[in-house]
């Protein structure tokens, strides 16, 4: 079971960016997808859990979704700010091996 | 506020052992599963091991199974990981993470500590 993300994305301040997470070998519609932001030199923090829910303190500029037809999830960030520059990781559950899996991470550049 | 403070990292030679600790505060420790997740320098995240609130369910990544042992002491609000037969590929920043459910499963997602660095090199 693998989660595949684009290595990098870039967009201008104020714009919208979508980061994808493709599930291979597992059904993302049944295993939940969560998203983390990791700023340079810092620990990851959750920005989306259970596909589309935001932890307390995360602004509503962050939104998550799932597309069952393509077995992929997406993180959308609206109204980009320079502070959004970070690495973003998706995470899900391998229900066969009872392990937890992360995507390789996507570096977001806001320029 | 969830606080997780890892300790015990360091530099060791291949084949040696190391014990990581994590002191938890700001939440009811014995209500939640806990995990260790690692990140190799400049690389992505790898889940390593998880333990249920009552230590009944324990799971390991294939890469560490048989070498690492996760445990917890609910009376001390602490999580541990005994690492033996360390290899250079175990070099990473090790994060203590809090699950959001009591028994690791489908709904698991993580709150993170700041990490402790383990370097395995001769």
PDB file of C-alpha atoms in Angstrom:
ATOM      1  CA  UNK A   1       0.000   0.000   0.000  1.00  0.00           C
ATOM      2  CA  UNK A   2       1.565   3.290  -1.112  1.00  0.00           C
ATOM      3  CA  UNK A   3       0.599   6.931  -1.097  1.00  0.00           C
ATOM      4  CA  UNK A   4       2.008   8.991  -3.975  1.00  0.00           C
ATOM      5  CA  UNK A   5       2.305  12.775  -3.877  1.00  0.00           C
ATOM      6  CA  UNK A   6       3.883  15.243  -6.300  1.00  0.00           C
ATOM      7  CA  UNK A   7       7.377  16.243  -5.209  1.00  0.00           C
ATOM      8  CA  UNK A   8       6.676  19.938  -5.389  1.00  0.00           C
ATOM      9  CA  UNK A   9       4.098  22.552  -6.238  1.00  0.00           C
ATOM     10  CA  UNK A  10       4.346  26.303  -6.411  1.00  0.00           C
ATOM     11  CA  UNK A  11       1.841  29.109  -6.581  1.00  0.00           C
ATOM     12  CA  UNK A  12       1.548  32.814  -5.937  1.00  0.00           C
ATOM     13  CA  UNK A  13       0.241  34.449  -2.768  1.00  0.00           C
ATOM     14  CA  UNK A  14      -3.527  34.778  -2.754  1.00  0.00           C
ATOM     15  CA  UNK A  15      -4.016  31.912  -5.179  1.00  0.00           C
ATOM     16  CA  UNK A  16      -5.315  28.385  -4.585  1.00  0.00           C
ATOM     17  CA  UNK A  17      -3.220  25.238  -4.668  1.00  0.00           C
ATOM     18  CA  UNK A  18      -4.262  21.585  -4.693  1.00  0.00           C
ATOM     19  CA  UNK A  19      -1.947  18.815  -3.468  1.00  0.00           C
ATOM     20  CA  UNK A  20      -2.885  15.294  -4.475  1.00  0.00           C
ATOM     21  CA  UNK A  21      -2.345  11.965  -2.715  1.00  0.00           C
ATOM     22  CA  UNK A  22      -2.925   8.829  -4.781  1.00  0.00           C
ATOM     23  CA  UNK A  23      -3.573   5.526  -3.055  1.00  0.00           C
ATOM     24  CA  UNK A  24      -1.999   2.425  -4.593  1.00  0.00           C
ATOM     25  CA  UNK A  25      -2.930  -1.004  -3.282  1.00  0.00           C
ATOM     26  CA  UNK A  26      -5.539   0.222  -0.845  1.00  0.00           C
ATOM     27  CA  UNK A  27      -9.020   1.757  -0.842  1.00  0.00           C
ATOM     28  CA  UNK A  28      -8.741   5.301   0.483  1.00  0.00           C
ATOM     29  CA  UNK A  29     -12.524   5.519   0.780  1.00  0.00           C
ATOM     30  CA  UNK A  30     -12.407   3.097   3.714  1.00  0.00           C
ATOM     31  CA  UNK A  31      -9.156   4.000   5.500  1.00  0.00           C
ATOM     32  CA  UNK A  32      -9.347   7.764   6.111  1.00  0.00           C
ATOM     33  CA  UNK A  33      -6.754  10.252   4.891  1.00  0.00           C
ATOM     34  CA  UNK A  34      -5.066  12.846   7.058  1.00  0.00           C
ATOM     35  CA  UNK A  35      -2.760  15.726   6.133  1.00  0.00           C
ATOM     36  CA  UNK A  36       0.203  17.256   7.953  1.00  0.00           C
ATOM     37  CA  UNK A  37       2.228  20.409   7.421  1.00  0.00           C
ATOM     38  CA  UNK A  38       5.911  20.444   8.298  1.00  0.00           C
ATOM     39  CA  UNK A  39       7.678  23.782   8.315  1.00  0.00           C
ATOM     40  CA  UNK A  40      11.503  23.751   8.002  1.00  0.00           C
ATOM     41  CA  UNK A  41      13.144  22.506  11.164  1.00  0.00           C
ATOM     42  CA  UNK A  42       9.827  21.852  12.872  1.00  0.00           C
ATOM     43  CA  UNK A  43       7.720  18.827  13.731  1.00  0.00           C
ATOM     44  CA  UNK A  44       4.682  18.013  11.568  1.00  0.00           C
ATOM     45  CA  UNK A  45       1.278  19.286  12.638  1.00  0.00           C
ATOM     46  CA  UNK A  46      -2.095  18.095  11.404  1.00  0.00           C
ATOM     47  CA  UNK A  47      -4.045  20.406   9.122  1.00  0.00           C
ATOM     48  CA  UNK A  48      -6.770  17.955   8.030  1.00  0.00           C
ATOM     49  CA  UNK A  49      -7.977  14.689   9.590  1.00  0.00           C
ATOM     50  CA  UNK A  50     -10.611  12.181   8.528  1.00  0.00           C
ATOM     51  CA  UNK A  51     -10.507  13.399   4.886  1.00  0.00           C
ATOM     52  CA  UNK A  52     -11.943  16.866   5.465  1.00  0.00           C
ATOM     53  CA  UNK A  53     -12.029  17.877   9.132  1.00  0.00           C
ATOM     54  CA  UNK A  54      -9.827  20.627  10.532  1.00  0.00           C
ATOM     55  CA  UNK A  55      -8.145  20.435  13.940  1.00  0.00           C
ATOM     56  CA  UNK A  56      -8.795  23.317  16.260  1.00  0.00           C
ATOM     57  CA  UNK A  57      -6.813  26.379  15.225  1.00  0.00           C
ATOM     58  CA  UNK A  58      -6.419  25.460  11.540  1.00  0.00           C
ATOM     59  CA  UNK A  59      -8.005  28.152   9.346  1.00  0.00           C
ATOM     60  CA  UNK A  60     -10.792  27.316   6.934  1.00  0.00           C
ATOM     61  CA  UNK A  61      -8.438  28.127   4.072  1.00  0.00           C
ATOM     62  CA  UNK A  62      -7.447  24.466   4.402  1.00  0.00           C
ATOM     63  CA  UNK A  63      -9.809  21.893   2.936  1.00  0.00           C
ATOM     64  CA  UNK A  64      -9.603  18.167   2.258  1.00  0.00           C
ATOM     65  CA  UNK A  65     -11.477  15.896  -0.091  1.00  0.00           C
ATOM     66  CA  UNK A  66     -11.504  12.387  -1.500  1.00  0.00           C
ATOM     67  CA  UNK A  67     -12.280  11.090  -4.979  1.00  0.00           C
ATOM     68  CA  UNK A  68     -13.282   7.464  -4.713  1.00  0.00           C
ATOM     69  CA  UNK A  69     -13.349   7.000  -8.468  1.00  0.00           C
ATOM     70  CA  UNK A  70      -9.621   7.732  -8.759  1.00  0.00           C
ATOM     71  CA  UNK A  71      -8.717   6.469  -5.269  1.00  0.00           C
ATOM     72  CA  UNK A  72      -7.055   9.738  -4.411  1.00  0.00           C
ATOM     73  CA  UNK A  73      -7.321  12.479  -1.815  1.00  0.00           C
ATOM     74  CA  UNK A  74      -6.563  16.162  -2.112  1.00  0.00           C
ATOM     75  CA  UNK A  75      -5.564  19.020   0.147  1.00  0.00           C
ATOM     76  CA  UNK A  76      -6.683  22.431  -1.085  1.00  0.00           C
ATOM     77  CA  UNK A  77      -5.261  25.626   0.344  1.00  0.00           C
ATOM     78  CA  UNK A  78      -7.156  28.793  -0.556  1.00  0.00           C
ATOM     79  CA  UNK A  79      -5.781  32.317  -0.362  1.00  0.00           C
ATOM     80  CA  UNK A  80      -2.154  31.229  -0.140  1.00  0.00           C
ATOM     81  CA  UNK A  81       0.126  33.035   2.283  1.00  0.00           C
ATOM     82  CA  UNK A  82       3.912  32.946   2.410  1.00  0.00           C
ATOM     83  CA  UNK A  83       3.616  31.250   5.819  1.00  0.00           C
ATOM     84  CA  UNK A  84       2.021  28.263   4.057  1.00  0.00           C
ATOM     85  CA  UNK A  85       5.411  27.376   2.565  1.00  0.00           C
ATOM     86  CA  UNK A  86       6.188  23.937   3.963  1.00  0.00           C
ATOM     87  CA  UNK A  87       6.250  20.230   3.230  1.00  0.00           C
ATOM     88  CA  UNK A  88       2.843  18.560   3.241  1.00  0.00           C
ATOM     89  CA  UNK A  89       2.357  14.851   3.904  1.00  0.00           C
ATOM     90  CA  UNK A  90      -0.728  12.682   3.527  1.00  0.00           C
ATOM     91  CA  UNK A  91      -1.253   9.652   5.779  1.00  0.00           C
ATOM     92  CA  UNK A  92      -3.578   6.673   5.736  1.00  0.00           C
ATOM     93  CA  UNK A  93      -3.911   3.125   7.039  1.00  0.00           C
ATOM     94  CA  UNK A  94      -2.898  -0.170   5.484  1.00  0.00           C
ATOM     95  CA  UNK A  95      -5.752  -2.369   6.669  1.00  0.00           C
ATOM     96  CA  UNK A  96      -4.033  -5.551   5.466  1.00  0.00           C
ATOM     97  CA  UNK A  97      -0.755  -5.101   7.349  1.00  0.00           C
ATOM     98  CA  UNK A  98      -2.228  -2.950  10.153  1.00  0.00           C
ATOM     99  CA  UNK A  99       0.394  -0.318   9.505  1.00  0.00           C
ATOM    100  CA  UNK A 100       0.215   3.425   8.938  1.00  0.00           C
ATOM    101  CA  UNK A 101       1.548   4.876   5.723  1.00  0.00           C
ATOM    102  CA  UNK A 102       2.726   8.349   4.733  1.00  0.00           C
ATOM    103  CA  UNK A 103       3.037   9.866   1.324  1.00  0.00           C
ATOM    104  CA  UNK A 104       6.482  11.015   0.271  1.00  0.00           C
ATOM    105  CA  UNK A 105       5.628  14.654   0.878  1.00  0.00           C
ATOM    106  CA  UNK A 106       5.045  17.678  -1.341  1.00  0.00           C
ATOM    107  CA  UNK A 107       7.090  20.838  -0.989  1.00  0.00           C
ATOM    108  CA  UNK A 108       4.877  23.887  -1.389  1.00  0.00           C
ATOM    109  CA  UNK A 109       6.565  27.079  -2.514  1.00  0.00           C
ATOM    110  CA  UNK A 110       4.632  30.333  -2.329  1.00  0.00           C
ATOM    111  CA  UNK A 111       6.286  32.945  -4.512  1.00  0.00           C
TER     112      UNK A 111
ATOM    113  CA  UNK B   1      -2.328  21.496  25.189  1.00  0.00           C
ATOM    114  CA  UNK B   2      -0.678  18.231  24.180  1.00  0.00           C
ATOM    115  CA  UNK B   3       2.995  18.174  25.060  1.00  0.00           C
ATOM    116  CA  UNK B   4       5.339  15.332  24.150  1.00  0.00           C
ATOM    117  CA  UNK B   5       8.997  15.522  25.159  1.00  0.00           C
ATOM    118  CA  UNK B   6      11.330  12.912  23.704  1.00  0.00           C
ATOM    119  CA  UNK B   7      14.722  12.056  25.129  1.00  0.00           C
ATOM    120  CA  UNK B   8      17.360   9.358  24.854  1.00  0.00           C
ATOM    121  CA  UNK B   9      18.634   9.953  21.349  1.00  0.00           C
ATOM    122  CA  UNK B  10      22.327  10.003  20.559  1.00  0.00           C
ATOM    123  CA  UNK B  11      25.120   8.621  18.461  1.00  0.00           C
ATOM    124  CA  UNK B  12      25.817   4.883  18.616  1.00  0.00           C
ATOM    125  CA  UNK B  13      27.754   2.284  16.680  1.00  0.00           C
ATOM    126  CA  UNK B  14      26.007  -0.316  14.529  1.00  0.00           C
ATOM    127  CA  UNK B  15      24.812  -3.287  16.532  1.00  0.00           C
ATOM    128  CA  UNK B  16      24.429  -1.329  19.762  1.00  0.00           C
ATOM    129  CA  UNK B  17      21.253  -0.447  21.650  1.00  0.00           C
ATOM    130  CA  UNK B  18      19.453   2.714  22.677  1.00  0.00           C
ATOM    131  CA  UNK B  19      16.323   3.481  24.707  1.00  0.00           C
ATOM    132  CA  UNK B  20      14.070   6.376  23.802  1.00  0.00           C
ATOM    133  CA  UNK B  21      11.627   7.938  26.265  1.00  0.00           C
ATOM    134  CA  UNK B  22       8.698  10.295  25.821  1.00  0.00           C
ATOM    135  CA  UNK B  23       7.138  12.275  28.658  1.00  0.00           C
ATOM    136  CA  UNK B  24       3.531  13.205  27.921  1.00  0.00           C
ATOM    137  CA  UNK B  25       1.430  15.953  29.460  1.00  0.00           C
ATOM    138  CA  UNK B  26      -1.628  18.062  28.746  1.00  0.00           C
ATOM    139  CA  UNK B  27      -3.992  15.144  28.098  1.00  0.00           C
ATOM    140  CA  UNK B  28      -5.260  11.913  29.661  1.00  0.00           C
ATOM    141  CA  UNK B  29      -2.344   9.704  28.627  1.00  0.00           C
ATOM    142  CA  UNK B  30      -4.082   6.419  29.449  1.00  0.00           C
ATOM    143  CA  UNK B  31      -6.994   7.226  27.135  1.00  0.00           C
ATOM    144  CA  UNK B  32      -4.963   7.166  23.930  1.00  0.00           C
ATOM    145  CA  UNK B  33      -2.782   4.935  21.832  1.00  0.00           C
ATOM    146  CA  UNK B  34       0.765   6.133  21.203  1.00  0.00           C
ATOM    147  CA  UNK B  35       3.271   5.662  18.388  1.00  0.00           C
ATOM    148  CA  UNK B  36       6.812   6.323  17.264  1.00  0.00           C
ATOM    149  CA  UNK B  37       7.357   7.802  13.800  1.00  0.00           C
ATOM    150  CA  UNK B  38      10.788   8.525  12.333  1.00  0.00           C
ATOM    151  CA  UNK B  39      12.181  10.792   9.666  1.00  0.00           C
ATOM    152  CA  UNK B  40      15.559  10.183   8.060  1.00  0.00           C
ATOM    153  CA  UNK B  41      17.604  13.316   7.317  1.00  0.00           C
ATOM    154  CA  UNK B  42      16.042  15.133   4.399  1.00  0.00           C
ATOM    155  CA  UNK B  43      13.564  12.335   3.820  1.00  0.00           C
ATOM    156  CA  UNK B  44       9.937  11.495   4.440  1.00  0.00           C
ATOM    157  CA  UNK B  45       8.063  10.072   7.390  1.00  0.00           C
ATOM    158  CA  UNK B  46       8.023   6.402   8.379  1.00  0.00           C
ATOM    159  CA  UNK B  47       5.718   4.947  11.012  1.00  0.00           C
ATOM    160  CA  UNK B  48       7.740   2.666  13.313  1.00  0.00           C
ATOM    161  CA  UNK B  49       5.567   1.238  16.088  1.00  0.00           C
ATOM    162  CA  UNK B  50       2.275   1.727  17.894  1.00  0.00           C
ATOM    163  CA  UNK B  51       0.739   0.662  21.220  1.00  0.00           C
ATOM    164  CA  UNK B  52      -2.841   0.766  22.462  1.00  0.00           C
ATOM    165  CA  UNK B  53      -3.897   2.548  25.634  1.00  0.00           C
ATOM    166  CA  UNK B  54      -3.677  -0.666  27.675  1.00  0.00           C
ATOM    167  CA  UNK B  55      -0.641  -2.172  25.875  1.00  0.00           C
ATOM    168  CA  UNK B  56      -2.759  -5.054  24.547  1.00  0.00           C
ATOM    169  CA  UNK B  57      -2.350  -4.154  20.877  1.00  0.00           C
ATOM    170  CA  UNK B  58       1.239  -3.572  19.764  1.00  0.00           C
ATOM    171  CA  UNK B  59       2.304  -3.330  16.122  1.00  0.00           C
ATOM    172  CA  UNK B  60       5.642  -2.761  14.393  1.00  0.00           C
ATOM    173  CA  UNK B  61       6.859  -1.798  10.965  1.00  0.00           C
ATOM    174  CA  UNK B  62       8.544  -4.674   9.156  1.00  0.00           C
ATOM    175  CA  UNK B  63      11.802  -2.710   9.109  1.00  0.00           C
ATOM    176  CA  UNK B  64      12.120  -2.820  12.922  1.00  0.00           C
ATOM    177  CA  UNK B  65      10.165  -5.916  13.929  1.00  0.00           C
ATOM    178  CA  UNK B  66      12.238  -8.146  16.184  1.00  0.00           C
ATOM    179  CA  UNK B  67      14.733  -5.365  16.975  1.00  0.00           C
ATOM    180  CA  UNK B  68      12.613  -2.585  18.518  1.00  0.00           C
ATOM    181  CA  UNK B  69      10.218  -2.860  21.474  1.00  0.00           C
ATOM    182  CA  UNK B  70       7.600  -0.221  22.257  1.00  0.00           C
ATOM    183  CA  UNK B  71       6.158   0.039  25.772  1.00  0.00           C
ATOM    184  CA  UNK B  72       4.321   2.491  27.990  1.00  0.00           C
ATOM    185  CA  UNK B  73       3.859   3.256  31.679  1.00  0.00           C
ATOM    186  CA  UNK B  74       0.498   4.919  32.204  1.00  0.00           C
ATOM    187  CA  UNK B  75       1.304   5.681  35.858  1.00  0.00           C
ATOM    188  CA  UNK B  76       4.257   7.775  34.661  1.00  0.00           C
ATOM    189  CA  UNK B  77       2.586   9.197  31.535  1.00  0.00           C
ATOM    190  CA  UNK B  78       5.504   7.871  29.562  1.00  0.00           C
ATOM    191  CA  UNK B  79       6.179   6.055  26.293  1.00  0.00           C
ATOM    192  CA  UNK B  80       9.356   4.130  25.547  1.00  0.00           C
ATOM    193  CA  UNK B  81      11.134   2.390  22.725  1.00  0.00           C
ATOM    194  CA  UNK B  82      13.973  -0.043  23.243  1.00  0.00           C
ATOM    195  CA  UNK B  83      16.064  -0.235  20.079  1.00  0.00           C
ATOM    196  CA  UNK B  84      18.548  -3.080  19.661  1.00  0.00           C
ATOM    197  CA  UNK B  85      20.819  -4.268  16.845  1.00  0.00           C
ATOM    198  CA  UNK B  86      20.827  -0.745  15.441  1.00  0.00           C
ATOM    199  CA  UNK B  87      21.743  -0.258  11.787  1.00  0.00           C
ATOM    200  CA  UNK B  88      22.945   2.808   9.866  1.00  0.00           C
ATOM    201  CA  UNK B  89      19.557   2.923   8.136  1.00  0.00           C
ATOM    202  CA  UNK B  90      17.922   3.494  11.542  1.00  0.00           C
ATOM    203  CA  UNK B  91      19.515   6.952  11.612  1.00  0.00           C
ATOM    204  CA  UNK B  92      16.616   9.381  11.906  1.00  0.00           C
ATOM    205  CA  UNK B  93      14.744  11.906  13.999  1.00  0.00           C
ATOM    206  CA  UNK B  94      12.364   9.866  16.134  1.00  0.00           C
ATOM    207  CA  UNK B  95       9.034  11.484  16.964  1.00  0.00           C
ATOM    208  CA  UNK B  96       6.789  10.452  19.830  1.00  0.00           C
ATOM    209  CA  UNK B  97       3.217  10.807  18.603  1.00  0.00           C
ATOM    210  CA  UNK B  98      -0.170  10.720  20.287  1.00  0.00           C
ATOM    211  CA  UNK B  99      -2.971   8.882  18.539  1.00  0.00           C
ATOM    212  CA  UNK B 100      -6.483  10.289  18.600  1.00  0.00           C
ATOM    213  CA  UNK B 101      -8.113   6.991  19.484  1.00  0.00           C
ATOM    214  CA  UNK B 102      -7.469   4.412  22.199  1.00  0.00           C
ATOM    215  CA  UNK B 103      -6.646   1.437  19.965  1.00  0.00           C
ATOM    216  CA  UNK B 104      -4.590   2.045  16.800  1.00  0.00           C
ATOM    217  CA  UNK B 105      -6.638   1.500  13.687  1.00  0.00           C
ATOM    218  CA  UNK B 106      -8.319   3.078  10.720  1.00  0.00           C
ATOM    219  CA  UNK B 107      -8.987   6.382  12.438  1.00  0.00           C
ATOM    220  CA  UNK B 108      -5.439   6.895  13.686  1.00  0.00           C
ATOM    221  CA  UNK B 109      -3.869  10.292  13.148  1.00  0.00           C
ATOM    222  CA  UNK B 110      -1.086  11.937  15.098  1.00  0.00           C
ATOM    223  CA  UNK B 111      -0.117  14.794  17.362  1.00  0.00           C
ATOM    224  CA  UNK B 112       3.680  15.166  17.399  1.00  0.00           C
ATOM    225  CA  UNK B 113       6.532  15.847  19.783  1.00  0.00           C
ATOM    226  CA  UNK B 114       9.669  17.686  18.651  1.00  0.00           C
ATOM    227  CA  UNK B 115      11.729  14.548  18.110  1.00  0.00           C
ATOM    228  CA  UNK B 116      15.012  13.092  19.303  1.00  0.00           C
ATOM    229  CA  UNK B 117      17.866  12.356  16.911  1.00  0.00           C
ATOM    230  CA  UNK B 118      19.387   8.895  16.643  1.00  0.00           C
ATOM    231  CA  UNK B 119      22.578   8.496  14.641  1.00  0.00           C
ATOM    232  CA  UNK B 120      23.978   5.038  13.930  1.00  0.00           C
ATOM    233  CA  UNK B 121      27.492   5.138  12.553  1.00  0.00           C
ATOM    234  CA  UNK B 122      30.842   3.518  13.048  1.00  0.00           C
TER     235      UNK B 122
END
